[in-house]
Phi, psi and omega in degrees: 000317178294325179294318178297321179293322178297315179300317181297318180296319178298315180299316181296320180296315179301316180298319180296319179295318179300315180297320179296320179298315179299317181296318179295317178298320180294319179296322179296316178297319179296321178298317179299314179298319179298318179297316179296318179296321179296315178298319179298317179297319179297319179296316178297323179296317178298315178299318179297319178296318180297315179296323179296317179297316177298319179298318179297317178297317179298315180297320179298315178298316179298321179296316178298315179299317179296320178297316178298316179298318178296321178296317178298315179299319179298318178297315179297319179297318178297318178298314180295321177297318178299314178297317178299319178295320178298312179298318180297320178296316178298318179298316179297320178297316177299318179298318178297318178298315179297321178297320177297316178297321179295320177299316178297318179297320178296322176298317178295321178296321178297317177297318179296321177299318176298320178295321178296317178298319178296320178296319177297321177295321179295315183287346179288340179263137184296315180294322179295321177298318178298318178295322178298316178296320180294320179296317180295319179295318179298318179298317179297313185290318181294333179277337187256329190251152173295156187297322184272009184257002182209166178215130179266141181052050183281135180250129180271176183296331180276007178089356179285134180246129179254149178301320180205148177227131175258130178264095182255156179291162178294148012271002181289305178080215184277121183247123181269141176233127180234137182266130177227140185223080180282077189268322188298309181294326178295317179296317178294324181291326182263005180280108183289340179282346180280161179286165181297321181294317179295321180292323178294320177297317179295325178294318177297320179295322179298315178297318180296320179298315181296317179299318180295319179296318179298315181295316181296316181295319180295322183283324187270322193250007171248095185252113182302135178080353182234329180235180176290169179281003178217170178219167184241131172256117182266120178254109188280032178214119181297325182295316180295316179300316180294323179297318181296314184284333182273328186246344185229067178297336178294326177292322177296317178296320179296321177295322179293321178296325179277002180060041175243123183262121180278132180223154173244178177305321181289312181290332176295323176298320178295318179297316181293324177297318178295317179297319179296320178296322178295318178298318179296319179294320179295319178297324178294318179297324179294332183264009183297317182294326177293320178296319178297320179298315179295325178295322178296314179298321179296322178295319177297316178300321180292325177297314177298321178298320180295317180299313181294326178293322177295317178299317179297323178295320178298316179298319179296321178296316178296318178298323179295320178295317179298321178296321178296318178297317180298319179296322178296315178297321181295319178297318180295318179298318179297318179297320180296318178297321179295320178294318178299320181294326179272359181062035179264081184250011184289325184282150179293148182286138175277144176280140175279131178243000000 
């Protein structure tokens, strides 16, 4: 029994020793693993520190680069802002200049408006309208015609006075021009704010005014034996002239039958241009005999010139021949001197010609 207990104790002891060995071996492995883990941790820590240092350096470099870039951007922004401010300042200066010019233009427009109002006031009076037409007609004629070809406020033998008279060659002769300005009835007729009845009344009055002017000019300024067979009615407003020709062809026909030619400032310039050309042509015809005389004298002068030119050509030809003879003699003399110089006297001497 004791032996059995001893065996059991041995077995238990062996088991305990085995367990202790296993535990010691496990502790040794754990220590090794702990050491390896510690070393790994230390290596990772070093790597982490190195990466942290690299990251810090990289971040520092990025910060420096960003700072430099920001400084460059700031400089460019400042330059652009400066340029923008300069351009803006120039724009403001230009705007101010333009505003000053606009103010001046507005002042001129205000003055022009006042002048327009004054012109309307002038044209509202019948006598003022007549004077306005005469001044416009005088300006056109004085600018277009020679001084001795017209007369302003010309009075005929029967006491009739015309605004202007053109002295044209025959068969036209003396042409009378009278200024008429039927403005009141035209303005009422074209006033859209007026009623239909008022406009119709003004239209009838306008037709009567034109007919009366045509009749008066035909009766007063077509004087047999003293003036042309026709006369000119000058209307100093293109709108009135256009209204007559576009809407009242019967008035134009009536004026033609009465031998009265209706003109406006534009058509009057055409008439005056034609009249000036006629005067120039007549002056040329008057000077034809003088021109012919000068041409005859010129032909005689040219004949004398031709004769003298032929004589000069003969003299030049003779001089050319003499020059040729002199050159021949010079060549012979030169040849003789060369022979003398070479002592070549055996040959007979040539005669000089």
